[in-house]
Short mmCIF file of C-alpha atoms in Angstrom, two decimals:
data_model
loop_
_atom_site.label_atom_id
_atom_site.label_comp_id
_atom_site.label_asym_id
_atom_site.label_seq_id
_atom_site.Cartn_x
_atom_site.Cartn_y
_atom_site.Cartn_z
CA UNK A 4 0.00 0.03 0.23
CA UNK A 5 1.75 3.18 -1.42
CA UNK A 6 1.80 6.41 1.29
CA UNK A 7 -0.18 9.22 -0.29
CA UNK A 8 2.28 12.18 -0.95
CA UNK A 9 2.03 15.30 0.79
CA UNK A 10 3.53 17.10 3.69
CA UNK A 11 0.38 17.74 5.48
CA UNK A 12 -0.46 14.01 5.20
CA UNK A 13 0.39 11.39 7.39
CA UNK A 14 0.39 7.50 6.40
CA UNK A 15 0.95 4.94 9.52
CA UNK A 16 1.85 2.18 7.39
CA UNK A 17 2.94 -0.03 10.17
CA UNK A 18 0.93 -0.37 13.50
CA UNK A 19 2.00 2.00 15.97
CA UNK A 20 4.30 4.12 13.92
CA UNK A 21 3.74 7.91 15.41
CA UNK A 22 1.94 10.25 12.35
CA UNK A 23 4.47 13.67 12.18
CA UNK A 24 1.32 15.78 12.69
CA UNK A 25 0.53 14.40 15.91
CA UNK A 26 2.10 13.34 19.51
CA UNK A 27 0.69 11.07 22.27
CA UNK A 28 0.75 12.95 25.69
CA UNK A 29 -0.11 11.75 29.05
CA UNK A 30 -2.81 14.32 30.36
CA UNK A 31 -3.68 12.91 33.65
CA UNK A 32 -4.87 9.70 35.57
CA UNK A 33 -8.28 10.46 34.82
CA UNK A 34 -8.03 10.93 31.15
CA UNK A 35 -4.69 9.10 30.53
CA UNK A 36 -3.27 9.70 27.17
CA UNK A 37 -4.52 12.23 24.72
CA UNK A 38 -3.41 12.65 20.92
CA UNK A 39 -2.43 16.22 20.36
CA UNK A 40 -1.66 18.31 17.00
CA UNK A 41 2.20 19.07 16.40
CA UNK A 42 0.99 21.81 13.91
CA UNK A 43 -1.51 23.73 12.72
CA UNK A 44 -4.21 21.55 10.68
CA UNK A 45 -6.94 23.10 8.17
CA UNK A 46 -10.64 21.79 8.38
CA UNK A 47 -11.00 19.23 5.74
CA UNK A 48 -7.49 17.67 6.07
CA UNK A 49 -6.55 14.35 6.47
CA UNK A 50 -4.21 14.08 9.70
CA UNK A 51 -3.31 10.45 9.13
CA UNK A 52 -4.41 6.84 7.88
CA UNK A 53 -3.77 4.29 10.14
CA UNK A 54 -3.73 0.24 9.72
CA UNK A 55 -4.82 -1.38 12.68
CA UNK A 56 -2.70 -3.71 14.77
CA UNK A 57 -5.58 -6.34 14.67
CA UNK A 58 -9.11 -6.28 13.08
CA UNK A 59 -11.64 -9.31 12.57
CA UNK A 60 -15.26 -9.13 10.73
CA UNK A 61 -18.12 -9.70 13.26
CA UNK A 62 -19.06 -13.39 13.26
CA UNK A 63 -22.93 -12.84 12.50
CA UNK A 64 -22.30 -10.49 9.85
CA UNK A 65 -20.02 -13.13 8.01
CA UNK A 66 -22.40 -15.81 8.67
CA UNK A 67 -25.15 -13.81 6.79
CA UNK A 68 -23.09 -13.79 3.54
CA UNK A 69 -21.78 -9.97 3.96
CA UNK A 70 -18.83 -11.49 2.23
CA UNK A 71 -14.98 -9.79 3.06
CA UNK A 72 -11.15 -10.12 2.80
CA UNK A 73 -10.39 -12.01 5.99
CA UNK A 74 -7.27 -9.51 6.34
CA UNK A 75 -8.56 -6.09 5.32
CA UNK A 76 -11.99 -6.53 5.58
CA UNK A 77 -12.44 -5.24 2.07
CA UNK A 78 -15.93 -6.38 0.56
CA UNK A 79 -15.31 -9.19 -1.78
CA UNK A 80 -18.63 -8.58 -3.61
CA UNK A 81 -19.32 -6.39 -6.60
CA UNK A 82 -21.42 -3.33 -6.67
CA UNK A 83 -23.80 -5.03 -8.31
CA UNK A 84 -24.04 -8.33 -6.36
CA UNK A 85 -23.93 -6.26 -3.53
CA UNK A 86 -26.95 -4.24 -4.43
CA UNK A 87 -28.68 -7.17 -5.67
CA UNK A 88 -28.66 -9.14 -2.23
CA UNK A 89 -29.33 -6.14 0.05
CA UNK A 90 -32.54 -5.28 -2.29
CA UNK A 91 -33.56 -8.69 -2.56
CA UNK A 92 -33.75 -8.35 -6.50
CA UNK A 93 -31.65 -10.89 -8.50
CA UNK A 94 -32.13 -9.32 -11.95
CA UNK A 95 -30.62 -5.87 -10.73
CA UNK A 96 -28.36 -4.14 -13.23
CA UNK A 97 -26.36 -1.34 -12.05
CA UNK A 98 -25.33 1.80 -14.62
CA UNK A 99 -22.08 2.81 -14.74
CA UNK A 100 -20.45 -0.52 -13.58
CA UNK A 101 -17.09 0.71 -14.24
CA UNK A 102 -17.35 2.71 -10.96
CA UNK A 103 -17.09 -0.44 -9.31
CA UNK A 104 -13.78 -0.69 -7.90
CA UNK A 105 -14.12 -4.73 -6.82
CA UNK A 106 -11.85 -7.17 -9.01
CA UNK A 107 -12.96 -10.38 -8.45
CA UNK A 108 -10.06 -11.84 -10.84
CA UNK A 109 -7.38 -10.80 -8.00
CA UNK A 110 -9.10 -12.63 -4.93
CA UNK A 111 -7.46 -15.53 -3.42
CA UNK A 112 -8.65 -18.21 -1.19
CA UNK A 113 -6.16 -19.87 1.32
CA UNK A 114 -5.00 -23.33 0.07
CA UNK A 115 -5.92 -25.13 3.21
CA UNK A 116 -9.17 -23.73 4.58
CA UNK A 117 -10.63 -22.27 1.40
CA UNK A 118 -10.86 -18.37 3.43
CA UNK A 119 -11.09 -15.69 0.91
CA UNK A 120 -8.69 -12.64 0.51
CA UNK A 121 -9.17 -9.93 -2.01
CA UNK A 122 -5.63 -10.27 -3.01
CA UNK A 123 -2.30 -12.04 -2.86
CA UNK A 124 -0.97 -9.30 -0.50
CA UNK A 125 -3.67 -10.02 1.89
CA UNK A 126 -3.32 -13.53 2.12
CA UNK A 127 0.54 -13.39 2.35
CA UNK A 128 -0.06 -10.92 5.14
CA UNK A 129 -2.51 -12.82 6.89
CA UNK A 130 -0.12 -16.19 7.00
CA UNK A 131 2.84 -14.04 8.03
CA UNK A 132 0.82 -12.66 11.00
CA UNK A 133 -1.73 -15.07 12.47
CA UNK A 134 -3.50 -17.11 10.16
CA UNK A 135 -1.04 -20.13 10.24
CA UNK A 136 -2.48 -20.36 14.06
CA UNK A 137 -5.96 -19.84 13.21
CA UNK A 138 -6.23 -22.20 9.81
CA UNK A 139 -8.76 -24.63 10.06
CA UNK A 140 -7.85 -26.64 7.05
CA UNK A 141 -9.81 -29.22 6.49
CA UNK A 142 -11.84 -28.96 9.43
CA UNK A 143 -13.65 -25.93 8.49
CA UNK A 144 -16.97 -27.67 8.72
CA UNK A 145 -16.20 -29.51 11.93
CA UNK A 146 -18.60 -28.03 14.31
CA UNK A 147 -16.51 -29.91 17.36
CA UNK A 148 -13.14 -27.98 16.53
CA UNK A 149 -12.39 -25.85 19.31
CA UNK A 150 -12.11 -22.46 17.20
CA UNK A 151 -15.49 -23.06 15.72
CA UNK A 152 -16.95 -23.94 19.23
CA UNK A 153 -15.75 -20.66 20.46
CA UNK A 154 -17.18 -18.91 17.62
CA UNK A 155 -20.73 -20.65 17.77
CA UNK A 156 -20.53 -19.71 21.69
CA UNK A 157 -19.62 -16.17 20.89
CA UNK A 158 -22.74 -15.91 18.55
CA UNK A 159 -25.11 -17.64 21.13
CA UNK A 160 -24.28 -14.64 23.70
CA UNK A 161 -24.01 -11.71 21.26
CA UNK A 162 -26.32 -11.18 18.69
CA UNK A 163 -26.48 -8.09 16.16
CA UNK A 164 -26.32 -5.57 16.30
CA UNK A 165 -22.66 -6.51 16.86
CA UNK A 166 -20.27 -4.15 18.38
CA UNK A 167 -17.17 -6.70 19.28
CA UNK A 168 -16.05 -10.52 18.28
CA UNK A 169 -14.16 -12.89 20.18
CA UNK A 170 -11.90 -13.37 17.17
CA UNK A 171 -10.34 -10.11 17.48
CA UNK A 172 -9.15 -11.71 20.62
CA UNK A 173 -8.15 -14.82 19.32
CA UNK A 174 -6.02 -13.15 16.45
CA UNK A 175 -4.23 -11.01 19.19
CA UNK A 176 -2.95 -14.49 20.40
CA UNK A 177 -2.26 -15.79 17.21
CA UNK A 178 -0.12 -12.39 16.16
CA UNK A 179 2.10 -13.12 19.63
CA UNK A 180 2.36 -17.11 19.06
CA UNK A 181 3.57 -16.59 15.16
CA UNK A 182 5.72 -13.75 15.93
CA UNK A 183 9.28 -14.20 16.31
CA UNK A 184 9.90 -11.09 18.77
CA UNK A 185 6.87 -11.81 20.92
CA UNK A 186 8.06 -9.17 23.34
CA UNK A 187 7.51 -6.45 20.77
CA UNK A 188 3.87 -7.49 20.25
CA UNK A 189 3.28 -7.76 23.77
CA UNK A 190 4.62 -4.05 24.64
CA UNK A 191 2.73 -2.70 21.74
CA UNK A 192 -0.57 -4.74 22.99
CA UNK A 193 0.43 -3.49 26.54
CA UNK A 194 -0.06 0.33 25.65
CA UNK A 195 -3.71 -0.23 24.73
CA UNK A 196 -4.27 -2.44 28.48
CA UNK A 197 -7.34 -1.44 30.05
CA UNK A 198 -6.90 0.81 33.19
CA UNK A 199 -10.47 -0.36 34.07
CA UNK A 200 -11.36 -1.50 37.84
CA UNK A 201 -12.43 -4.91 38.25
CA UNK A 202 -16.39 -3.74 38.93
CA UNK A 203 -16.20 -1.86 35.42
CA UNK A 204 -14.55 -4.76 33.90
CA UNK A 205 -17.70 -6.48 34.47
CA UNK A 206 -19.86 -3.65 33.56
CA UNK A 207 -18.26 -4.02 29.83
CA UNK A 208 -18.58 -7.59 29.89
CA UNK A 209 -22.28 -7.17 31.21
CA UNK A 210 -23.01 -4.69 28.43
CA UNK A 211 -21.53 -7.32 25.57
CA UNK A 212 -23.09 -10.75 26.91
CA UNK A 213 -26.19 -9.50 28.68
CA UNK A 214 -27.65 -10.87 32.60
CA UNK A 215 -26.10 -13.96 32.29
CA UNK A 216 -22.41 -12.50 31.53
CA UNK A 217 -20.46 -14.22 34.55
CA UNK A 218 -21.07 -17.77 33.71
CA UNK A 219 -20.68 -16.96 29.81
CA UNK A 220 -17.62 -15.53 30.19
CA UNK A 221 -15.99 -18.20 32.18
CA UNK A 222 -17.29 -20.53 29.39
CA UNK A 223 -15.93 -18.37 26.76
CA UNK A 224 -12.46 -18.31 28.80
CA UNK A 225 -12.41 -22.44 29.00
CA UNK A 226 -13.51 -22.38 25.21
CA UNK A 227 -10.50 -19.75 24.34
CA UNK A 228 -8.21 -21.55 26.45
CA UNK A 229 -9.03 -24.86 24.80
CA UNK A 230 -8.84 -23.63 21.40
CA UNK A 231 -5.76 -21.14 21.67
CA UNK A 232 -3.80 -21.82 25.09
CA UNK A 233 0.34 -20.50 25.07
CA UNK A 234 2.67 -20.44 27.86
CA UNK A 235 3.99 -17.04 26.66
CA UNK A 236 0.16 -15.56 27.17
CA UNK A 237 -0.30 -17.65 30.17
CA UNK A 238 -1.83 -14.65 32.28
CA UNK A 239 -4.41 -13.80 29.22
CA UNK A 240 -6.02 -17.09 30.04
CA UNK A 241 -6.46 -16.37 33.74
CA UNK A 242 -10.03 -15.68 34.97
CA UNK A 243 -8.72 -12.20 35.86
CA UNK A 244 -6.41 -11.71 32.65
CA UNK A 245 -9.15 -12.73 30.43
CA UNK A 246 -11.54 -10.17 31.82
CA UNK A 247 -9.06 -7.33 31.35
CA UNK A 248 -8.36 -8.52 27.75
CA UNK A 249 -12.14 -8.58 27.26
CA UNK A 250 -12.47 -5.20 28.84
CA UNK A 251 -9.52 -3.99 26.07
CA UNK A 252 -11.22 -4.93 23.31
CA UNK A 253 -14.59 -3.67 24.71
CA UNK A 254 -13.13 -0.12 25.33
CA UNK A 255 -10.81 0.11 22.76
CA UNK A 256 -12.36 -1.54 19.56
CA UNK A 257 -13.13 0.63 16.47
CA UNK A 258 -16.00 -0.17 14.41
CA UNK A 259 -15.24 -0.98 10.74
CA UNK A 260 -17.58 -0.66 7.95
CA UNK A 261 -16.45 -1.56 4.26
CA UNK A 262 -19.14 -1.58 1.26
CA UNK A 263 -18.44 -2.05 -2.52
CA UNK A 264 -22.09 -0.59 -3.31
CA UNK A 265 -21.00 3.01 -1.22
CA UNK A 266 -17.64 2.94 -3.32
CA UNK A 267 -20.02 2.75 -6.35
CA UNK A 268 -22.24 5.56 -5.24
CA UNK A 269 -19.21 7.79 -4.63
CA UNK A 270 -18.01 7.20 -7.91
CA UNK A 271 -21.11 7.90 -9.79
CA UNK A 272 -21.20 10.94 -7.54
CA UNK A 273 -17.94 12.20 -9.04
CA UNK A 274 -19.20 11.64 -12.60
CA UNK A 275 -19.56 15.16 -14.68
CA UNK A 276 -22.60 14.25 -16.49
CA UNK A 277 -25.58 16.69 -17.95
CA UNK A 278 -28.09 18.10 -15.78
CA UNK A 279 -30.81 15.47 -17.32
CA UNK A 280 -28.78 12.05 -16.66
CA UNK A 281 -27.48 13.42 -13.41
CA UNK A 282 -31.28 13.64 -12.01
CA UNK A 283 -31.92 10.05 -13.82
CA UNK A 284 -28.69 8.74 -11.61
CA UNK A 285 -29.63 10.47 -8.76
CA UNK A 286 -33.23 9.29 -8.75
CA UNK A 287 -31.99 6.08 -9.51
CA UNK A 288 -29.71 5.54 -6.27
CA UNK A 289 -32.53 7.28 -4.39
CA UNK A 290 -34.73 4.35 -5.31
CA UNK A 291 -32.67 1.73 -4.65
CA UNK A 292 -31.23 2.75 -1.14
CA UNK A 293 -35.19 2.90 -0.52
CA UNK A 294 -35.39 -0.69 -2.07
CA UNK A 295 -32.71 -1.86 0.12
CA UNK A 296 -34.15 -0.18 3.57
CA UNK A 297 -37.24 -2.38 2.91
CA UNK A 298 -35.79 -5.71 2.34
CA UNK A 299 -32.67 -5.08 4.53
CA UNK A 300 -32.91 -2.32 7.12
CA UNK A 301 -29.81 -0.91 8.71
CA UNK A 302 -27.27 -3.65 8.00
CA UNK A 303 -25.72 -2.59 4.53
CA UNK A 304 -22.06 -2.90 5.41
CA UNK A 305 -19.44 -5.50 5.72
CA UNK A 306 -18.86 -4.86 9.82
CA UNK A 307 -16.08 -5.68 11.99
CA UNK A 308 -13.59 -4.17 14.61
CA UNK A 309 -10.00 -3.30 14.91
CA UNK A 310 -7.51 -1.66 17.36
CA UNK A 311 -5.72 1.17 16.12
CA UNK A 312 -2.90 2.23 18.40
CA UNK A 313 -3.18 6.27 17.30
CA UNK A 314 -6.76 6.39 17.08
CA UNK A 315 -7.32 4.97 20.52
CA UNK A 316 -5.57 7.83 21.91
CA UNK A 317 -8.12 10.06 20.75
CA UNK A 318 -10.54 11.17 23.66
CA UNK A 319 -14.13 11.87 23.44
CA UNK A 320 -15.85 15.41 23.16
CA UNK A 321 -19.56 15.84 22.50
CA UNK A 322 -18.02 18.69 20.22
CA UNK A 323 -15.49 16.84 17.87
CA UNK A 324 -12.71 18.59 15.77
CA UNK A 325 -11.75 15.23 14.05
CA UNK A 326 -13.56 11.81 12.89
CA UNK A 327 -12.67 8.79 11.65
CA UNK A 328 -13.99 7.04 8.23
CA UNK A 329 -13.01 4.29 6.32
CA UNK A 330 -13.17 5.38 2.77
CA UNK A 331 -10.78 2.97 0.94
CA UNK A 332 -13.52 0.02 1.51
CA UNK A 333 -10.64 -1.50 3.57
CA UNK A 334 -9.60 -1.45 7.10
CA UNK A 335 -7.51 1.79 6.77
CA UNK A 336 -8.90 4.29 9.39
CA UNK A 337 -8.77 7.89 8.17
CA UNK A 338 -8.96 10.51 10.62
CA UNK A 339 -9.85 14.03 9.08
CA UNK A 340 -10.35 17.51 10.69
CA UNK A 341 -13.69 18.70 11.49
CA UNK A 342 -12.49 22.15 12.24
CA UNK A 343 -9.25 24.24 12.39
CA UNK A 344 -7.23 22.73 14.80
CA UNK A 345 -3.96 24.72 16.11
CA UNK A 346 -0.77 23.35 17.11
CA UNK A 347 -0.73 22.17 20.51
CA UNK A 348 -4.60 21.89 20.72
CA UNK A 349 -6.06 18.05 21.64
CA UNK A 350 -7.68 15.93 18.66
CA UNK A 351 -10.95 14.82 20.02
CA UNK A 352 -13.46 12.36 18.15
CA UNK A 353 -17.08 11.50 19.69
CA UNK A 354 -18.07 8.39 20.51
CA UNK A 355 -21.57 9.25 19.99
CA UNK A 356 -23.43 9.80 16.62
CA UNK A 357 -24.79 12.64 15.18
CA UNK A 358 -28.09 12.25 16.66
CA UNK A 359 -26.88 11.01 20.07
CA UNK A 360 -24.60 14.44 19.87
CA UNK A 361 -27.42 16.83 19.87
CA UNK A 362 -29.46 14.95 22.68
CA UNK A 363 -29.22 16.81 26.20
CA UNK A 364 -26.25 16.55 28.51
CA UNK A 365 -27.78 14.34 31.00
CA UNK A 366 -28.73 11.87 27.81
CA UNK A 367 -25.52 11.80 26.35
CA UNK A 368 -23.73 11.20 29.97
CA UNK A 369 -26.30 8.15 30.20
CA UNK A 370 -24.75 6.70 27.07
CA UNK A 371 -21.22 7.62 27.85
CA UNK A 372 -21.45 6.35 31.09
CA UNK A 373 -23.07 3.11 30.39
CA UNK A 374 -21.11 2.24 27.30
CA UNK A 375 -17.60 3.55 27.65
CA UNK A 376 -17.50 4.06 31.50
CA UNK A 377 -16.87 7.87 31.92
CA UNK A 378 -18.45 10.84 32.52
CA UNK A 379 -17.73 13.62 29.71
CA UNK A 380 -16.18 16.95 31.09
CA UNK A 381 -15.86 18.60 27.51
CA UNK A 382 -16.52 22.20 26.79
CA UNK A 383 -20.08 21.23 25.14
CA UNK A 384 -20.39 19.60 28.44
CA UNK A 385 -19.41 22.11 30.87
CA UNK A 386 -21.23 24.81 28.73
CA UNK A 387 -24.51 22.95 30.03
CA UNK A 388 -23.71 22.43 33.37
CA UNK A 389 -26.69 24.26 34.59
CA UNK A 390 -29.19 22.26 32.38
CA UNK A 391 -31.48 20.27 34.40
CA UNK A 392 -30.48 16.19 34.81
CA UNK A 393 -33.63 15.27 32.43
CA UNK A 394 -33.71 13.07 29.63
CA UNK A 395 -34.06 14.51 26.27
CA UNK A 396 -37.52 14.91 24.83
CA UNK A 397 -36.15 12.50 21.56
CA UNK A 398 -34.82 9.81 23.84
CA UNK A 399 -38.29 9.42 25.72
CA UNK A 400 -40.09 9.43 22.59
CA UNK A 401 -37.91 6.21 21.34
CA UNK A 402 -37.95 4.68 24.64
CA UNK A 403 -35.19 3.29 26.77
CA UNK A 404 -34.65 0.10 24.92
CA UNK A 405 -33.02 1.58 22.03
CA UNK A 406 -29.59 2.43 23.70
CA UNK A 407 -28.98 -1.34 24.39
CA UNK A 408 -27.71 -1.78 20.86
CA UNK A 409 -27.77 1.44 18.96
CA UNK A 410 -25.91 3.13 21.42
CA UNK A 411 -22.95 1.08 20.89
CA UNK A 412 -23.21 1.52 17.09
CA UNK A 413 -20.09 3.51 16.10
CA UNK A 414 -21.09 6.29 13.47
CA UNK A 415 -17.13 6.02 12.49
CA UNK A 416 -18.23 2.64 10.77
CA UNK A 417 -19.42 5.23 8.05
CA UNK A 418 -17.64 4.43 4.43
#
C-alpha cells in the first residue's frame, strides 16, 4: 500500500508508527493519554491514515454472507452483487459498472481452509501474521473443532447489532504466537491495556453478553483456552487476565465498515454528467437505497472492529474536531479534521453519533457512562452544566430500549 504524498498528510503504514502531524501525551490519571497536534491542521485535512494492529469481521455479519477479505475487510462482492443481495432483486443491473472498484479476478483463497482474500498480498500478510495459527484446514466445517466451538458460543451470546468479536482476541493471541519477537507485540498490546477497575470490567462484560455474563465469560474463557492456550500468554487465559483482555477489546475496539456499493455511489457522484442524466442517476440511487431499506434495514456494510494504536489515544468530545472514516473500502482508518486545529490543541473524536450528540447533556452522559465508563467534561458539557438533569424529549419518544444496541453503534463505521 503506497503512502499518499504531501507534507500535511501522514500515513501510518506500520501499526504503532506515529504520524508526523500528531503526538501522544499523558494528560492526567483520569483521562490518561491524549492525541495532540504538533502543527496547525486545516479543516478537511487528513490528519493520518492508520492500519490496525489487528482486526476481525463480526461473526454474525460473516454468517449472513457479507463477504469480506479475511485480512483487510474489503468487500468481496461487486457493487452489483452487493445491491442485488441487499435489495432482494436478483436481476438488478447497475448503471456505470466501471465505477465498481472490486476486482474478483484478484481474489485468492487460502489453499488449506479456502477462506477468501481480496489479493495475494492480503493472503500473504495474513499467513505471516496470524493465519497459520488460526487456519482450520479441512476442519473448517467441523463443528467440534475448538475454534468453531468458540465462535458458535460467541454467536449464541452476542447478537446483532454487533459491537465486538471474540476473534479479535483470538487474532491477538495468534499474532503473538506466530511472532519471532513476542515481546515486541506484547509491548504494543500493553499500550492499549485497560486501566478499568474490576467492577468496570464486569460492566463491560455485562454490556456485551447480557444478564448471564459471569457464567458466559467463564464459558468463553474455557473455550478460548482449549483453542489457543500458549505459555507466553498464560496471564491472558487466567480469569482476571481474560476479563481484562475482554475489557481492552470492549473499550478500545473501533468499528469498521466497508461497502462496494458505497464505493460505486461515490464514484457515480463524482461523474460529470449533463443535468438530465445526473437527475436520473440520482433518482435511481435514491430508489435503490429505499428498496434496500425495505428489504434489509440498516445492515448495509461488511462490519467488524479493530484496534488502532493512534486512534485509541483520541479522547471523546461532544463537540469533536476530528472524525474517523473508512473511505478506501478496507480497514485503513482516515482521521480527518472537522475544524481548524491549532498547534498544541488536543484532537478529539466523538464516541456518539450525530443524533446522540444533539441530545441533552444528561442523555449524553447516560450513554457514555453505560457504554464507555466515564463522565464527559468536554467544553460542550461544561457549557450545559446548569441544564436540568432530565432525559431529552427525543430519547423519551424513542424509549429506553433503543440505547441497548444503537448506542453502541459507532458512527465511524461510515464508509
